Each structure stands twice: as C-alpha cells, then as structure tokens.
Amino acid sequence: MSYYYDFSEYLTLKDKIVWTENRKLKYSDFNFTTDPELKDLDARIGLHSRFNVNDPILFRSHTVFEPKNAKISDTTDPRDLRVAQVKFDLLETYRRRMEKEVDSFRKLSVKDLKASDFDKMHRRYYSDFKKEWLSYNDSIYNIRTLERLEKKVKNELK
C-alpha cells in the first residue's frame, strides 16, 4: 500500500497483512502453539475501514489478517492453510460488497449519512460473514466442502 488514509490507519495496519490477490498465507504468518485447547488453527482476520461522511464520501476498507494473534497447532496438514486462506478470502468478498454499498451512496449523492451509519454497515457485513463462516464450522475440513467454498469464493473475487 503506497499511502494511508491517516495516521490512525497506519497504526492499525502496520502489523497486519492486508488482503491482496497475490498474497497467500503461510505457516510463518502464524504463531505455533501446543495449546491442547486449540483444535487446528486460530486465523485472526477482520475488516478495517476509515471514512468521512462529508461530501464527497471518502471510504477506504481493508480485509486484514493479524499474525501476532493468529495461532496454529499443526504445520503438517495443508488443509489448515487452505482453511485459513479461504476464511481470509471469504471476508474479502464481504468487504467488496460493503464497498459496493458505499459506491451506491456516492452515485445517489446521499447527503444525510452519519458516522454511525458506516459503523452499523461495517458491523452488519462482518456479522453476515461470521454467520456464513460458522455455517461451515463442522464441515470445513471435509475436502468437498472446502473445495466448494474455495470455488465459490474464487468466483466472487473475479
């Protein structure tokens, strides 16, 4: 990323991996743990957005991976990285949907937006992502489920 929206964005993103098409997660992006409570991995991801609701609407958002908080307990099962990657990619599809909604506000020249509207929108898209992700919770390591989700996400990211 060549520039930041503001210093707050810099502080938030400086220790995170921002989603890009060519950047794939690696084992080294995780902290290895032998914690018996951790089943396979804890891929910490999130949405970050900065905005200004004044005309013109300024809005920047990123899907981020948090390496310092991400944990993995097995580096021998390649499905772990695939699961983490598809989770990261799936959240990116929701971020893009959020951007499209903001674009529609711009096209319609919506004037009465408040910061709370963007906060609610941000929470709604992340909540929708979580609901979808949790729907795969019991079957994500099933190879057919994983392949189906990877294909779905790949098509949405085109």
C-alpha positions as CSV (number, residue, x, y, z in Angstrom):
1,M,0.0,0.0,0.0
2,S,1.5,3.3,-1.0
3,Y,-0.3,5.6,1.3
4,Y,-2.5,5.6,4.3
5,Y,-5.8,7.4,4.9
6,D,-4.5,8.9,8.1
7,F,-2.1,8.1,10.9
8,S,-4.8,6.1,12.7
9,E,-5.0,3.8,9.6
10,Y,-1.2,3.4,9.6
11,L,-1.2,2.5,13.3
12,T,-3.9,-0.1,12.7
13,L,-2.4,-1.7,9.6
14,K,1.3,-1.6,10.3
15,D,1.4,-5.0,11.9
16,K,-1.3,-6.7,9.8
17,I,-1.4,-8.5,6.5
18,V,-3.7,-6.6,4.2
19,W,-5.6,-8.9,1.7
20,T,-4.3,-8.8,-1.8
21,E,-4.9,-11.3,-4.6
22,N,-1.3,-12.4,-4.8
23,R,-0.5,-12.6,-1.0
24,K,-1.3,-16.1,0.3
25,L,-1.0,-17.0,4.0
26,K,2.0,-19.1,5.1
27,Y,2.7,-21.1,8.2
28,S,5.2,-18.4,9.2
29,D,2.3,-15.9,9.4
30,F,1.0,-17.9,12.5
31,N,2.4,-18.4,15.9
32,F,2.9,-22.1,16.6
33,T,1.3,-23.4,19.8
34,T,1.0,-26.7,21.6
35,D,-2.1,-25.5,23.5
36,P,-4.4,-28.5,23.7
37,E,-7.4,-26.2,23.7
38,L,-6.6,-25.1,20.1
39,K,-8.0,-27.7,17.7
40,D,-6.3,-26.8,14.5
41,L,-5.8,-23.0,14.0
42,D,-7.0,-19.6,15.0
43,A,-6.8,-17.4,11.9
44,R,-7.5,-13.9,13.2
45,I,-9.0,-11.8,10.5
46,G,-11.0,-8.6,10.4
47,L,-12.3,-5.7,8.5
48,H,-10.8,-2.3,8.8
49,S,-12.4,0.9,7.4
50,R,-11.8,4.6,7.6
51,F,-14.3,7.1,6.3
52,N,-15.5,10.6,6.1
53,V,-19.2,11.1,5.5
54,N,-18.9,14.7,4.2
55,D,-19.5,15.3,0.5
56,P,-17.7,13.7,-1.2
57,I,-17.9,10.5,0.8
58,L,-14.4,9.2,1.5
59,F,-14.2,5.5,2.3
60,R,-11.4,3.0,2.5
61,S,-11.6,-0.5,3.7
62,H,-9.3,-3.5,4.0
63,T,-9.5,-7.2,4.9
64,V,-6.7,-7.9,7.4
65,F,-5.0,-10.9,8.9
66,E,-3.4,-10.4,12.3
67,P,-0.3,-12.5,12.5
68,K,0.6,-11.6,16.1
69,N,-2.7,-13.1,17.3
70,A,-3.0,-16.0,14.9
71,K,-2.2,-19.5,16.2
72,I,-1.7,-22.8,14.6
73,S,-1.0,-26.2,16.3
74,D,-0.3,-28.4,13.3
75,T,2.0,-27.5,10.4
76,T,1.7,-30.9,8.7
77,D,-1.9,-30.7,7.4
78,P,-2.0,-28.5,4.3
79,R,-5.8,-28.1,4.8
80,D,-5.1,-25.8,7.8
81,L,-3.6,-23.2,5.4
82,R,-6.3,-23.7,2.9
83,V,-9.0,-23.2,5.6
84,A,-7.2,-20.0,6.8
85,Q,-6.9,-18.7,3.3
86,V,-10.5,-19.4,2.3
87,K,-11.6,-17.7,5.5
88,F,-9.5,-14.6,4.7
89,D,-10.8,-14.7,1.1
90,L,-14.4,-15.1,2.1
91,L,-14.2,-12.0,4.3
92,E,-12.7,-10.1,1.3
93,T,-15.9,-10.9,-0.6
94,Y,-17.9,-9.2,2.2
95,R,-15.6,-6.2,2.2
96,R,-16.2,-5.8,-1.5
97,R,-19.9,-6.0,-1.1
98,M,-19.6,-3.3,1.6
99,E,-17.6,-1.1,-0.9
100,K,-20.4,-1.5,-3.5
101,E,-22.9,-0.3,-1.0
102,V,-20.8,2.8,-0.3
103,D,-20.4,3.3,-4.1
104,S,-24.2,3.3,-4.3
105,F,-24.4,6.0,-1.7
106,R,-22.0,8.1,-3.8
107,K,-23.9,7.5,-7.0
108,L,-27.1,8.5,-5.3
109,S,-25.4,11.5,-3.7
110,V,-26.8,10.6,-0.3
111,K,-26.2,13.6,1.9
112,D,-27.6,12.7,5.3
113,L,-25.2,9.9,6.2
114,K,-23.7,9.8,9.7
115,A,-20.6,8.1,11.0
116,S,-22.9,5.7,12.9
117,D,-24.4,4.6,9.5
118,F,-21.0,3.4,8.4
119,D,-20.3,1.8,11.8
120,K,-23.6,-0.2,11.5
121,M,-22.8,-1.2,7.9
122,H,-19.3,-2.4,8.9
123,R,-20.8,-4.4,11.8
124,R,-23.5,-5.9,9.5
125,Y,-21.1,-7.1,6.9
126,Y,-18.8,-8.6,9.4
127,S,-21.7,-10.3,11.2
128,D,-23.0,-11.7,7.9
129,F,-19.5,-13.0,7.2
130,K,-19.4,-14.7,10.6
131,K,-22.8,-16.3,10.1
132,E,-21.7,-17.8,6.8
133,W,-18.3,-18.9,8.2
134,L,-20.0,-20.5,11.2
135,S,-22.3,-22.4,8.8
136,Y,-19.2,-24.3,7.6
137,N,-17.8,-24.8,11.1
138,D,-18.4,-28.6,11.4
139,S,-17.6,-29.4,7.8
140,I,-14.8,-27.0,6.7
141,Y,-12.2,-29.7,6.9
142,N,-14.2,-32.0,4.7
143,I,-12.4,-31.8,1.4
144,R,-15.5,-31.5,-0.7
145,T,-16.9,-28.6,1.5
146,L,-13.5,-26.9,1.4
147,E,-13.2,-27.2,-2.4
148,R,-16.8,-26.0,-2.9
149,L,-16.2,-22.9,-0.7
150,E,-12.9,-22.2,-2.4
151,K,-14.6,-22.3,-5.8
152,K,-17.4,-20.1,-4.6
153,V,-15.0,-17.5,-3.2
154,K,-12.7,-17.6,-6.2
155,N,-15.7,-16.8,-8.5
156,E,-16.8,-13.9,-6.3
157,L,-13.3,-12.5,-6.3
158,K,-13.1,-12.3,-10.1
